[in-house]
Coordinates of C-alpha atoms in Angstrom, one line a residue:
Chain N
M12 CA -0.1 0.2 0.3
S13 CA 1.2 3.6 -1.0
N14 CA 1.5 5.7 2.1
S15 CA 1.0 9.1 0.2
I16 CA -1.4 9.7 -2.0
R17 CA -2.0 12.8 -4.6
L18 CA -5.2 13.7 -5.3
G19 CA -5.7 16.4 -8.0
A20 CA -8.7 18.6 -8.5
I21 CA -9.0 20.2 -12.2
S22 CA -9.3 23.9 -12.0
P23 CA -11.3 23.7 -8.8
S24 CA -11.8 27.7 -8.7
H25 CA -14.3 27.2 -11.6
L26 CA -15.2 23.8 -11.4
N27 CA -16.5 23.7 -7.8
L28 CA -20.0 25.4 -8.1
N29 CA -21.7 22.7 -6.0
G30 CA -18.9 21.9 -3.5
D31 CA -17.6 18.7 -5.5
L32 CA -14.1 19.6 -4.4
G33 CA -15.2 18.5 -0.7
N34 CA -15.0 15.1 -2.1
L35 CA -11.3 15.4 -2.0
L36 CA -11.6 16.7 1.4
V37 CA -13.4 13.4 2.5
L38 CA -10.9 11.3 1.0
T39 CA -8.0 12.7 2.5
K40 CA -9.7 12.8 6.0
R41 CA -10.8 9.0 5.3
L42 CA -7.0 8.4 4.5
A43 CA -5.6 10.5 7.6
W44 CA -7.9 8.4 9.7
R45 CA -6.5 5.2 8.3
N46 CA -2.8 6.6 8.9
V47 CA -2.3 7.3 5.2
R48 CA -1.0 10.6 3.9
S49 CA -2.3 12.2 1.3
S50 CA -2.4 15.5 -0.5
I51 CA -4.7 18.0 -2.3
E52 CA -3.5 19.6 -5.2
H53 CA -5.3 22.1 -7.5
L54 CA -4.5 21.5 -11.6
D55 CA -5.0 23.8 -14.2
G56 CA -4.8 20.7 -16.8
S57 CA -1.6 21.4 -18.0
E58 CA 0.2 19.0 -15.4
D59 CA 0.9 15.1 -16.2
L60 CA -2.1 13.5 -15.0
S61 CA -0.2 10.2 -14.6
Q62 CA 1.5 11.7 -11.4
F63 CA -1.7 11.7 -9.7
D64 CA -3.4 9.0 -7.8
F65 CA -6.7 10.6 -8.3
I66 CA -8.4 13.1 -10.4
L67 CA -11.6 15.2 -9.9
V68 CA -13.4 17.2 -12.4
G69 CA -16.2 19.0 -10.6
H70 CA -19.1 20.7 -12.3
G71 CA -19.0 24.1 -13.9
S72 CA -21.0 26.4 -15.9
S73 CA -21.2 26.3 -19.6
A74 CA -19.1 29.6 -19.6
A75 CA -16.4 28.0 -17.2
W76 CA -16.0 25.1 -19.5
K77 CA -15.8 27.2 -22.2
Q78 CA -13.0 29.0 -21.1
L79 CA -11.4 26.0 -19.9
L80 CA -11.4 24.1 -22.7
D81 CA -10.6 27.2 -24.9
S82 CA -7.1 27.5 -23.1
R83 CA -6.6 23.8 -22.6
S84 CA -8.0 22.3 -25.7
D85 CA -6.3 19.0 -24.8
L86 CA -7.7 18.4 -21.7
L87 CA -10.5 16.2 -22.2
N88 CA -8.1 13.7 -24.6
K89 CA -5.8 13.7 -21.4
L90 CA -8.5 12.7 -19.0
V91 CA -9.6 10.1 -21.4
E92 CA -6.2 8.7 -21.6
F93 CA -5.7 8.8 -17.8
V94 CA -9.0 6.7 -17.5
E95 CA -8.2 4.4 -20.3
R96 CA -4.6 3.5 -18.2
D97 CA -7.0 2.5 -15.2
G98 CA -6.5 6.3 -13.5
A99 CA -9.0 6.8 -10.7
L100 CA -11.3 9.7 -11.5
M101 CA -14.7 11.3 -10.6
A102 CA -16.5 13.4 -12.9
V103 CA -19.4 15.4 -11.9
A104 CA -22.5 16.7 -13.6
S105 CA -21.3 18.7 -16.6
A106 CA -17.7 17.2 -16.4
A107 CA -19.8 13.7 -16.7
D108 CA -21.6 14.8 -19.5
K109 CA -18.3 15.5 -21.3
L110 CA -16.7 12.5 -20.5
I111 CA -19.4 9.9 -20.8
P112 CA -19.7 10.1 -24.5
L113 CA -15.9 10.0 -25.2
L114 CA -15.1 7.0 -22.4
T115 CA -18.3 4.8 -23.0
G116 CA -19.9 5.8 -26.3
V117 CA -23.0 6.7 -24.8
E118 CA -24.8 10.1 -25.9
V119 CA -25.8 12.2 -23.1
S120 CA -28.9 14.3 -24.5
R121 CA -31.0 17.2 -22.7
G122 CA -34.5 16.8 -21.5
A123 CA -36.3 18.4 -18.6
R124 CA -34.3 19.9 -15.7
V125 CA -34.2 17.6 -12.8
S126 CA -33.9 19.2 -9.2
E127 CA -33.9 16.6 -6.7
F128 CA -32.1 14.5 -4.3
M129 CA -31.9 11.0 -6.0
N130 CA -30.9 7.2 -4.6
V131 CA -29.0 5.7 -7.5
D132 CA -28.3 2.1 -6.5
G133 CA -27.9 2.9 -2.9
V134 CA -25.8 6.2 -3.5
V135 CA -27.9 9.2 -2.7
G136 CA -27.1 12.7 -4.0
Y137 CA -28.4 15.4 -5.6
K138 CA -28.8 16.1 -9.2
N139 CA -29.4 19.8 -10.7
S140 CA -29.4 19.2 -14.3
E141 CA -30.9 18.4 -17.9
S142 CA -28.8 15.6 -18.6
Q143 CA -30.5 12.5 -19.7
G144 CA -27.5 10.2 -19.4
P145 CA -26.8 7.8 -16.7
D146 CA -26.9 9.1 -13.3
L147 CA -24.0 7.3 -12.0
V148 CA -22.0 4.8 -13.8
W149 CA -18.4 3.3 -13.6
H150 CA -16.2 3.1 -16.5
K151 CA -12.9 1.3 -15.5
N152 CA -11.8 3.1 -12.5
A153 CA -14.0 6.2 -12.9
L154 CA -16.7 7.5 -11.4
L155 CA -19.1 9.5 -13.8
T156 CA -22.0 10.9 -11.8
Q157 CA -24.5 13.6 -11.8
L158 CA -25.2 13.5 -8.3
H159 CA -23.0 16.6 -7.2
G160 CA -21.7 18.3 -4.3
P161 CA -20.2 16.2 -1.2
L162 CA -21.1 12.6 -2.9
L163 CA -18.3 10.9 -0.7
A164 CA -19.4 12.7 2.3
K165 CA -22.9 11.6 1.9
N166 CA -21.9 8.1 1.1
P167 CA -18.8 6.9 2.8
L168 CA -19.4 3.5 1.6
L169 CA -18.2 5.0 -1.6
A170 CA -15.5 7.0 -0.4
D171 CA -14.2 3.8 1.2
Q172 CA -14.6 1.8 -2.0
I173 CA -12.4 4.0 -4.0
I174 CA -10.1 3.7 -1.3
Q175 CA -10.1 0.2 -1.3
N176 CA -10.3 -0.4 -4.9
N177 CA -7.4 1.6 -5.1
E178 CA -5.3 0.0 -2.4
W179 CA -4.6 3.1 -0.5
A180 CA -5.2 2.2 2.8
D181 CA -7.1 -0.8 4.9
V182 CA -10.8 0.5 5.0
S183 CA -11.4 -2.0 7.7
L184 CA -9.7 0.1 10.2
E185 CA -12.2 1.8 12.2
S186 CA -12.5 4.1 14.8
S187 CA -15.2 5.9 17.0
Y188 CA -14.7 8.9 15.2
V189 CA -15.2 7.4 11.8
T190 CA -18.6 5.5 13.0
E191 CA -19.7 9.1 14.5
I192 CA -18.9 10.7 10.9
D193 CA -20.7 7.8 9.0
E194 CA -23.9 7.9 11.4
L195 CA -24.2 11.5 10.3
A196 CA -23.7 10.6 6.6
M197 CA -26.6 8.1 7.3
Q198 CA -28.7 10.8 8.8
S199 CA -28.0 13.1 6.0
R200 CA -29.1 10.3 3.4
K201 CA -32.3 9.9 5.3
I202 CA -33.0 13.8 5.5
A203 CA -32.5 14.4 1.9
F204 CA -35.7 12.5 1.1
E205 CA -37.5 14.5 3.7
H206 CA -37.4 17.7 2.3
Chain K
M26 CA -64.9 46.6 -3.9
R27 CA -63.5 44.2 -6.5
Y28 CA -60.9 42.9 -3.9
L29 CA -63.1 43.4 -1.0
P30 CA -64.0 39.6 -0.3
A31 CA -60.5 38.5 -1.0
L32 CA -59.0 40.8 1.7
L33 CA -61.5 40.3 3.9
I34 CA -60.8 36.6 3.6
G35 CA -56.9 37.2 3.7
R36 CA -57.4 39.5 7.2
L37 CA -59.4 36.8 8.7
I38 CA -56.9 34.2 7.9
R39 CA -54.2 36.6 9.5
F40 CA -56.3 36.8 12.4
A41 CA -56.9 33.0 13.1
V42 CA -53.1 32.3 12.2
R43 CA -51.8 34.8 14.8
L44 CA -54.2 33.6 17.2
V45 CA -52.8 29.9 16.9
R46 CA -49.3 31.3 16.3
P47 CA -48.4 34.5 17.8
G48 CA -46.1 36.6 15.6
G49 CA -46.7 33.9 12.9
G50 CA -49.2 34.4 10.0
S51 CA -47.1 36.3 7.5
A52 CA -47.4 33.9 4.8
L53 CA -50.7 32.2 4.2
P54 CA -52.9 35.2 4.0
G55 CA -50.7 36.4 0.8
L56 CA -50.9 33.0 -0.6
V57 CA -54.3 32.7 -0.2
V58 CA -55.0 36.4 -1.4
S59 CA -52.6 35.7 -4.5
K60 CA -55.0 33.0 -5.5
L61 CA -58.2 35.0 -4.9
A62 CA -57.4 38.2 -6.7
P63 CA -54.0 37.5 -8.5
S64 CA -54.1 41.1 -10.0
L65 CA -54.5 43.2 -6.6
V66 CA -50.6 43.4 -6.4
Y67 CA -50.4 45.0 -9.9
K68 CA -53.2 47.4 -9.3
T69 CA -51.3 48.4 -6.0
L70 CA -47.9 48.8 -7.7
S71 CA -49.2 50.8 -10.5
S72 CA -51.2 53.0 -8.0
F73 CA -48.2 55.0 -6.6
P74 CA -47.8 58.6 -8.0
D75 CA -44.1 58.1 -8.0
G76 CA -44.0 54.7 -9.1
Y77 CA -41.9 51.6 -7.6
V78 CA -38.5 51.4 -6.9
A79 CA -37.2 47.4 -7.3
I80 CA -34.2 46.5 -5.2
T81 CA -32.8 43.3 -6.5
G82 CA -29.9 41.2 -6.9
T83 CA -28.4 38.2 -5.1
A84 CA -27.6 39.7 -1.8
G85 CA -28.1 43.0 0.4
K86 CA -31.5 43.7 -0.6
S87 CA -32.9 43.4 2.8
T88 CA -30.1 46.0 4.3
T89 CA -30.2 48.3 1.0
T90 CA -34.0 48.4 1.2
K91 CA -34.2 49.4 5.0
M92 CA -31.6 51.8 4.2
V93 CA -33.3 53.7 1.3
V94 CA -36.7 53.7 3.1
A95 CA -35.3 55.3 6.2
I96 CA -33.4 57.9 4.2
V97 CA -36.5 58.8 2.1
R98 CA -38.8 58.7 5.1
A99 CA -36.4 61.2 6.6
H100 CA -37.0 63.7 4.0
E101 CA -40.7 63.3 5.0
V102 CA -41.8 61.3 1.9
E103 CA -44.6 58.2 2.8
V104 CA -43.1 55.3 1.7
F105 CA -44.8 51.9 1.2
T106 CA -42.4 49.2 1.7
N107 CA -42.0 45.4 2.4
P108 CA -40.5 43.7 5.2
S109 CA -37.3 41.4 4.2
T110 CA -39.3 38.2 4.6
A111 CA -41.8 39.3 2.0
N112 CA -39.7 39.6 -1.0
I113 CA -41.4 37.4 -3.4
E114 CA -44.8 38.0 -4.8
Q115 CA -46.9 36.1 -2.2
G116 CA -45.0 38.3 0.3
F117 CA -46.3 41.5 -1.5
F118 CA -49.7 40.3 -1.2
S119 CA -49.1 39.6 2.6
T120 CA -47.8 43.1 3.0
I121 CA -50.9 44.6 1.2
V122 CA -53.2 42.3 3.7
R123 CA -51.3 43.7 6.7
T124 CA -51.2 47.6 5.8
G125 CA -53.6 48.4 3.0
D126 CA -57.4 48.8 3.6
L127 CA -60.1 46.7 2.8
F128 CA -60.1 47.9 -0.8
G129 CA -56.4 47.3 -1.3
K130 CA -55.5 50.7 -0.8
V131 CA -52.0 51.2 0.7
P132 CA -50.7 54.3 2.0
G133 CA -47.5 55.9 0.4
T134 CA -46.5 58.3 -2.5
I135 CA -44.1 55.6 -3.7
A136 CA -43.0 52.1 -3.2
I137 CA -39.5 51.0 -2.4
L138 CA -39.5 47.1 -2.8
E139 CA -37.1 44.4 -1.8
M140 CA -37.5 41.9 -4.6
D141 CA -36.2 38.6 -5.3
E142 CA -34.5 38.3 -8.5
A143 CA -37.0 35.9 -10.5
H144 CA -40.0 37.7 -8.9
A145 CA -38.5 41.1 -9.8
A146 CA -38.5 40.1 -13.4
S147 CA -42.1 38.7 -13.5
V148 CA -43.4 41.6 -11.7
A149 CA -41.6 44.1 -13.9
K150 CA -42.9 42.7 -17.2
R151 CA -46.5 43.6 -15.7
I152 CA -46.1 46.8 -14.1
Q153 CA -42.5 48.4 -15.0
P154 CA -40.5 50.1 -12.1
T155 CA -39.3 53.5 -12.2
T156 CA -36.1 52.6 -10.9
S157 CA -34.3 49.5 -10.2
V158 CA -31.3 48.6 -8.3
I159 CA -29.4 45.8 -9.2
L160 CA -26.9 45.1 -6.4
N161 CA -24.7 41.9 -7.6
V162 CA -24.8 38.6 -9.2
L163 CA -23.1 35.9 -6.8
E164 CA -23.3 32.2 -7.0
D165 CA -26.7 31.2 -5.3
Q166 CA -29.7 28.9 -5.2
L167 CA -28.1 27.1 -7.9
D168 CA -31.2 24.3 -7.3
R169 CA -33.1 27.1 -8.6
F170 CA -31.2 29.2 -10.9
V171 CA -28.9 26.6 -12.0
D172 CA -26.3 29.1 -13.4
P173 CA -25.3 32.6 -12.5
A174 CA -25.7 33.8 -16.1
L175 CA -29.2 32.9 -15.9
V176 CA -29.2 35.0 -13.0
R177 CA -27.8 37.9 -14.5
E178 CA -30.3 37.6 -17.8
T179 CA -32.9 37.9 -15.4
L180 CA -31.6 41.0 -13.9
T181 CA -31.2 42.0 -17.2
S182 CA -34.7 42.1 -18.0
V183 CA -35.7 44.0 -14.9
A184 CA -33.3 46.5 -15.8
Q185 CA -34.9 46.9 -19.6
Q186 CA -38.3 47.3 -18.2
T187 CA -37.5 50.1 -15.8
T188 CA -38.5 53.4 -17.3
G189 CA -36.3 55.7 -15.3
T190 CA -33.0 55.3 -13.7
V191 CA -31.1 51.7 -13.3
L192 CA -28.6 51.9 -10.5
L193 CA -25.6 49.3 -10.9
N194 CA -22.9 48.1 -8.9
A195 CA -19.4 49.2 -10.9
D196 CA -17.3 46.7 -9.4
D197 CA -19.5 43.5 -10.4
Q198 CA -18.9 42.6 -13.9
N199 CA -22.2 41.3 -14.2
C200 CA -23.7 44.7 -13.7
I201 CA -21.3 46.0 -16.6
L202 CA -22.6 43.3 -19.0
I203 CA -26.4 44.3 -17.9
E204 CA -25.7 47.8 -18.8
R205 CA -24.4 46.6 -22.1
A206 CA -27.5 45.0 -22.7
L207 CA -29.6 48.4 -21.9
G208 CA -30.7 50.5 -25.1
K209 CA -29.2 54.0 -25.5
S210 CA -31.9 55.5 -24.0
S211 CA -31.7 53.7 -20.6
H212 CA -30.2 56.2 -18.0
V213 CA -27.6 54.1 -15.7
E214 CA -25.9 55.5 -12.2
W215 CA -23.3 53.5 -10.8
F216 CA -22.0 53.0 -7.3
G217 CA -19.0 51.0 -6.2
F218 CA -15.6 51.1 -4.2
S219 CA -12.7 53.2 -5.0
R220 CA -9.5 51.5 -6.1
N221 CA -8.1 51.7 -2.5
A222 CA -11.2 50.8 -0.8
S223 CA -11.5 47.7 -3.0
L224 CA -7.9 46.4 -2.0
D225 CA -8.2 43.3 -0.1
V226 CA -12.1 43.0 -0.3
D227 CA -13.8 40.3 -2.4
L228 CA -17.2 40.5 -2.5
Q229 CA -17.5 37.3 -4.3
Y230 CA -19.0 38.3 -7.6
A231 CA -19.8 35.5 -9.9
P232 CA -17.3 35.4 -12.8
T233 CA -18.5 36.1 -16.2
Y234 CA -15.7 34.3 -18.1
E235 CA -16.1 37.2 -20.5
K236 CA -13.3 39.6 -21.4
E237 CA -12.8 42.1 -18.6
L238 CA -14.5 45.0 -19.1
I239 CA -13.6 48.6 -17.7
R240 CA -15.0 49.7 -14.9
P241 CA -17.4 52.8 -15.1
D242 CA -16.8 55.6 -13.0
S243 CA -19.2 55.4 -10.0
S244 CA -21.4 58.4 -8.8
V245 CA -21.8 57.1 -5.4
T246 CA -18.2 55.7 -4.2
L247 CA -16.5 54.1 -1.0
F248 CA -13.3 56.1 -0.1
S249 CA -12.4 54.1 3.2
Q250 CA -13.4 51.8 5.5
N251 CA -12.4 51.3 9.1
E252 CA -14.5 48.6 10.7
R253 CA -18.1 50.2 10.8
Q254 CA -16.9 53.8 10.0
V255 CA -17.0 54.5 6.0
T256 CA -16.5 57.6 4.2
V257 CA -18.3 57.8 1.1
D258 CA -18.2 60.5 -2.1
V259 CA -21.7 61.2 -3.3
F260 CA -21.9 63.1 -6.5
G261 CA -18.7 65.0 -5.3
K262 CA -19.6 65.6 -2.1
Q263 CA -17.9 63.5 1.0
V264 CA -19.4 62.5 4.2
S265 CA -18.4 59.9 6.6
F266 CA -20.7 57.9 8.8
H267 CA -21.0 54.5 10.8
L268 CA -22.7 51.3 9.3
P269 CA -25.3 49.4 11.3
T270 CA -23.1 46.5 10.7
R271 CA -19.2 45.7 10.2
G272 CA -18.2 44.2 6.6
A273 CA -17.5 45.4 3.2
H274 CA -20.9 43.8 2.1
F275 CA -22.8 46.4 4.1
A276 CA -20.5 49.2 3.0
L277 CA -22.0 48.4 -0.7
D278 CA -25.5 48.4 0.6
A279 CA -24.9 52.0 1.9
L280 CA -23.6 53.1 -1.2
A281 CA -26.4 51.9 -3.2
A282 CA -29.0 52.9 -1.1
L283 CA -27.2 56.5 -0.8
A284 CA -27.5 56.5 -4.7
T285 CA -31.0 55.4 -4.9
A286 CA -32.2 57.9 -2.3
K287 CA -30.5 60.6 -4.3
E288 CA -32.4 59.2 -7.6
V289 CA -35.7 59.1 -5.9
L290 CA -35.6 62.4 -3.9
G291 CA -33.7 64.5 -6.5
K292 CA -32.9 68.0 -5.6
R293 CA -34.6 67.3 -2.1
F294 CA -31.9 65.1 -1.4
D295 CA -29.9 66.1 1.9
L296 CA -26.4 64.2 2.1
E297 CA -26.0 65.2 5.7
L298 CA -29.3 64.1 6.8
A299 CA -28.9 60.6 4.9
A300 CA -25.7 60.1 6.5
K301 CA -27.3 60.6 9.7
V302 CA -29.8 58.3 8.9
L303 CA -27.3 55.4 8.3
D304 CA -25.3 56.7 11.5
E305 CA -28.4 55.8 13.5
L306 CA -30.2 53.0 11.5
P307 CA -30.4 49.7 13.4
P308 CA -29.4 46.4 11.2
V309 CA -32.0 44.4 9.9
F310 CA -32.4 41.7 12.2
S311 CA -30.6 38.9 11.8
R312 CA -27.9 41.0 10.0
G313 CA -25.3 41.3 13.0
E314 CA -28.0 42.0 14.9
I315 CA -27.4 42.0 18.6
R316 CA -29.8 41.2 21.7
E317 CA -30.5 39.8 24.8
I318 CA -32.3 36.7 25.4
E319 CA -32.8 35.4 28.7
G320 CA -30.1 37.5 30.1
E321 CA -27.5 36.3 27.3
Q322 CA -26.1 38.8 24.7
V323 CA -26.3 37.0 21.3
E324 CA -25.5 37.9 18.2
F325 CA -27.5 36.6 15.1
I326 CA -25.9 36.2 11.7
L327 CA -27.9 35.4 8.8
V328 CA -26.3 32.8 6.0
Q329 CA -28.3 32.3 2.9
N330 CA -25.6 31.3 0.2
P331 CA -22.0 30.6 -0.1
A332 CA -21.1 34.6 -0.2
S333 CA -23.1 35.5 2.7
F334 CA -21.3 32.7 5.0
Q335 CA -18.1 33.3 3.6
L336 CA -18.0 37.1 4.0
N337 CA -19.9 36.8 7.5
L338 CA -17.6 34.4 9.0
D339 CA -14.7 36.4 7.8
N340 CA -16.0 39.4 9.5
I341 CA -16.4 37.9 12.9
Q342 CA -14.2 39.4 15.4
G343 CA -11.9 37.2 17.6
K344 CA -12.7 33.8 18.2
P345 CA -16.3 33.3 19.5
E346 CA -16.3 31.1 22.2
Q347 CA -20.0 29.7 21.7
V348 CA -21.4 29.4 18.4
L349 CA -24.6 27.8 17.2
V350 CA -24.8 26.8 13.5
A351 CA -28.1 25.6 12.4
I352 CA -29.1 25.2 9.0
G353 CA -33.0 24.8 8.4
R354 CA -35.2 23.2 5.7
D355 CA -34.8 26.3 3.3
V356 CA -31.7 25.0 2.3
H357 CA -33.0 22.5 0.0
D358 CA -29.6 21.4 -1.3
P359 CA -27.1 21.7 1.3
S360 CA -24.0 21.1 -1.0
W361 CA -23.4 24.7 -1.3
L362 CA -21.9 24.5 2.4
W363 CA -18.8 22.7 1.1
T364 CA -17.8 25.9 -1.0
V365 CA -17.6 27.6 2.3
D366 CA -13.8 28.1 3.8
F367 CA -14.3 27.6 7.5
K368 CA -10.8 28.1 8.8
K369 CA -12.3 31.1 10.8
L370 CA -14.3 29.1 12.8
H371 CA -12.3 26.9 15.2
H372 CA -15.2 25.5 17.3
V373 CA -19.2 25.2 17.2
S374 CA -21.1 24.6 20.5
I375 CA -24.0 23.1 18.9
V376 CA -25.0 22.2 15.3
S377 CA -28.8 21.8 14.6
G378 CA -31.4 22.8 12.1
F379 CA -33.2 20.3 9.7
N380 CA -30.0 20.1 7.9
Y381 CA -27.9 19.4 11.2
A382 CA -26.3 16.0 9.6
D383 CA -25.0 18.0 6.7
A384 CA -23.6 20.8 8.4
A385 CA -21.9 18.7 11.2
L386 CA -20.5 16.8 8.5
V387 CA -18.9 19.8 6.7
L388 CA -17.8 21.2 9.9
K389 CA -16.2 17.9 11.0
Y390 CA -14.7 17.1 7.7
N391 CA -13.2 20.8 7.9
D392 CA -11.6 20.0 11.3
V393 CA -13.7 22.5 13.3
R394 CA -14.3 21.0 16.7
V395 CA -18.3 20.5 17.3
D396 CA -19.4 19.9 20.7
H397 CA -22.9 18.7 20.2
V398 CA -24.9 17.9 17.3
E399 CA -28.6 18.1 18.1
S400 CA -31.7 17.1 15.8
D401 CA -34.3 18.7 18.0
Y402 CA -33.9 22.4 17.2
F403 CA -35.7 24.0 19.9
K404 CA -33.6 21.7 22.5
A405 CA -30.6 23.1 20.8
I406 CA -31.7 26.8 21.1
D407 CA -32.5 26.0 24.7
N408 CA -29.1 24.4 25.2
F409 CA -27.4 26.8 24.0
L410 CA -28.8 29.7 25.9
S411 CA -28.1 28.0 29.0
L412 CA -24.5 27.3 28.2
P413 CA -22.3 29.3 30.7
K414 CA -21.9 33.0 29.8
P415 CA -18.8 33.2 27.6
S416 CA -15.7 35.3 28.6
V417 CA -16.1 37.4 25.4
G418 CA -19.7 38.2 26.8
I419 CA -21.5 37.4 23.5
K420 CA -22.9 34.3 21.9
T421 CA -23.1 33.9 18.2
V422 CA -25.8 32.2 16.1
L423 CA -25.0 31.5 12.4
Y424 CA -28.5 30.4 10.8
S425 CA -30.1 30.0 7.5
A426 CA -33.7 31.6 6.9
D427 CA -36.1 28.8 8.3
A428 CA -33.8 28.3 11.3
M429 CA -34.2 32.4 11.8
R430 CA -37.7 32.2 11.6
R431 CA -38.0 29.2 13.6
L432 CA -35.7 30.8 16.7
R433 CA -37.7 34.1 16.3
R434 CA -40.9 32.7 16.8
Y435 CA -39.8 29.9 19.4
K436 CA -38.4 32.8 21.5
G437 CA -41.1 35.4 20.7
F438 CA -39.5 38.1 19.0
T439 CA -41.1 38.1 15.6
D440 CA -41.4 42.2 14.9
P441 CA -38.8 42.9 12.1
E442 CA -38.7 46.3 13.5
D443 CA -37.8 45.3 16.9
V444 CA -34.0 45.5 16.3
N445 CA -31.6 47.8 18.1
R446 CA -28.4 49.4 17.2
V447 CA -25.5 48.8 19.3

C-alpha cells in the first residue's frame, strides 16, 4: 500500500459550483484516519496527470467550461487517456456529461431539468441537471455521476470503496470518530428525502 | 370593491393564524389572496404617484431597502415597503393584507421594494419599475437558478423594463454586462468602491468568463472603511458615517442606498441628513443583530448562500467561544456549504436545524471542533442559551432563514422592526 496519495482537482476555482471539491477533502480525511498521508493539489490541466492517484473534475457553468477548454483544448483527451490507463477519476455533472460519450460511447441528451435528491443504486446525492445520461456509472476506475456536491461525505461506503479499490488504505480500520461521522452521513441520506 | 372579499378573507386568515401562532401568520394570507385576487398586487403597484423602486440582486437586498426607506422617509416622503421576509409575490400580497385597507389601497406616494430576482423580473413585465437597483450577481440558489449567467439574464430583463434610472454596481462585471444589454435611451448610475477601498476585499461576484470590461466611474463611491466607519463620495460631496454592521458587503449596501435615495429624492436629497440616518439606523434583523435573550447577549448572523456565509465568517471578530450553527429546511440542497472556507471557525458549540447532519459533516470534515449535534432544534436553542456566559460576553448564532424564523418565533421576537442599534 502507498503511504502518500496525490489527489488532484482540475480547475477547482471554476469547477466547484456545488462544492464537489469536498470529495477530495473526504478522501484525504478518511485516508488520514487510516494513517495514510495524502495531498490535495489544484491543477490547471497542464500537468502530467499520470503523476496523480486520483483526479476530480467537478461541475462548472457552460461559460467556465468554454474558457477552460479554450485554453486547454487537449484536456478532455488527457482525461480520457488517464482513465483508459486505469487512472482513478471522479467526474461530476457537466464534467460527466463531457466524459461519458468519450469514454463509453453513450450519448448524453438534454431533457427536462431535474433538481432533487436521488438514490442511484444505494448512492444518495443531489441532481440538478437537464442531462438524460446515466446518473451514476463506472467506466474502468472512473466514477461518472450527475450527483453533485459532497457525494463521498454523504456516501462513505463509496469513499471507502474508492480507497479500497485503489489499495490506498485498509478501510477495515475503524474508529469511534469514523463511526460517528458515518452515522451523520446516514442521517444526511435519510433527511435528503424528507425535504 | 373588487378586492374586498379576498382581502376580508386574507385578514381573517391572518387573525386566525396569529391566534394559534403569535407572531406568525405572515405567509398564508398572502398565498390565499394571491389565488383569489391575482391582479391585486399589480393594481397596488401601479397606484403610487411616484411609481415603484425595485431593489434586487443576489445579496444585500434587505439591508439596502431598509436604508433607502429610512433615508427617504427622513425627507418626509410617505413610503410603502415590504418586510425583508416578504420579497416574493406572495409576500407582497401579505404586505398589502397587513398594511392596506379593505379596498387594497395602501399608504405612500412611492413604493420601495426588496424583490427576489426572479419575482422582480416577472412583476416588472406586468408593471414597469420607475427605478431599479441591481446590487450584484453571486453564485447562489443553484438548485433554483442553475447558473449565475441565468440570474444575470433575469436581472437584465428587470433593468430593460425600468422606465427611469437603473442603478448598478460598478465593481461587478455582471452589472457592466447588464448595462451593455440596455438600450441607449436607458439612464444608468453607478455605485462602487474606490481602488483603495477595494484592496483586500472580495465580495464574491460570480465570474462572467467574458473579457474583463473597464470599470465605469461611479457617482457614489466608497473612499475608505475602517470597521464600521465609512467615508463616501456622493456626486462629488464627501461624508462619513458608521454602518449598522461591520463588513464590506454592508458598505456596498450603503452606497446603493445613497445612490437610490438621491435618485428618488432628486433636489430634495440632503446628504448630511442621509448620513445621519445611516449613522443611527439599526441593522436588519439577523444581519449582525445583537439582542439579549434570557439574560444572554447573542449576535444573530443570517447565512443564506456561500458568499454571505463566507463574508460573515470572515467578519467575525476574534474567536467566538460559543457558536450555534443551524441550517434549516430552506436549504434544499446543502451542497453549497462545502464551498465555504471554515478556517475562521475553530469551534462550534451546537449544530442543529433540519439539515443538522449535513452541517455537522462539513464542519467535522473541515476540522472544526463540534461539541454537540442536536437534531431537535428547539432543544438545541435552549441548550445553547443555557451554556455558561462566555468570557467575551456574547454568543454567536449562524443560521439560515428557516432556522432564523423558527428561533425568532420560538423565543417570541417576531417583529422585524424590533432591532436595536448597538
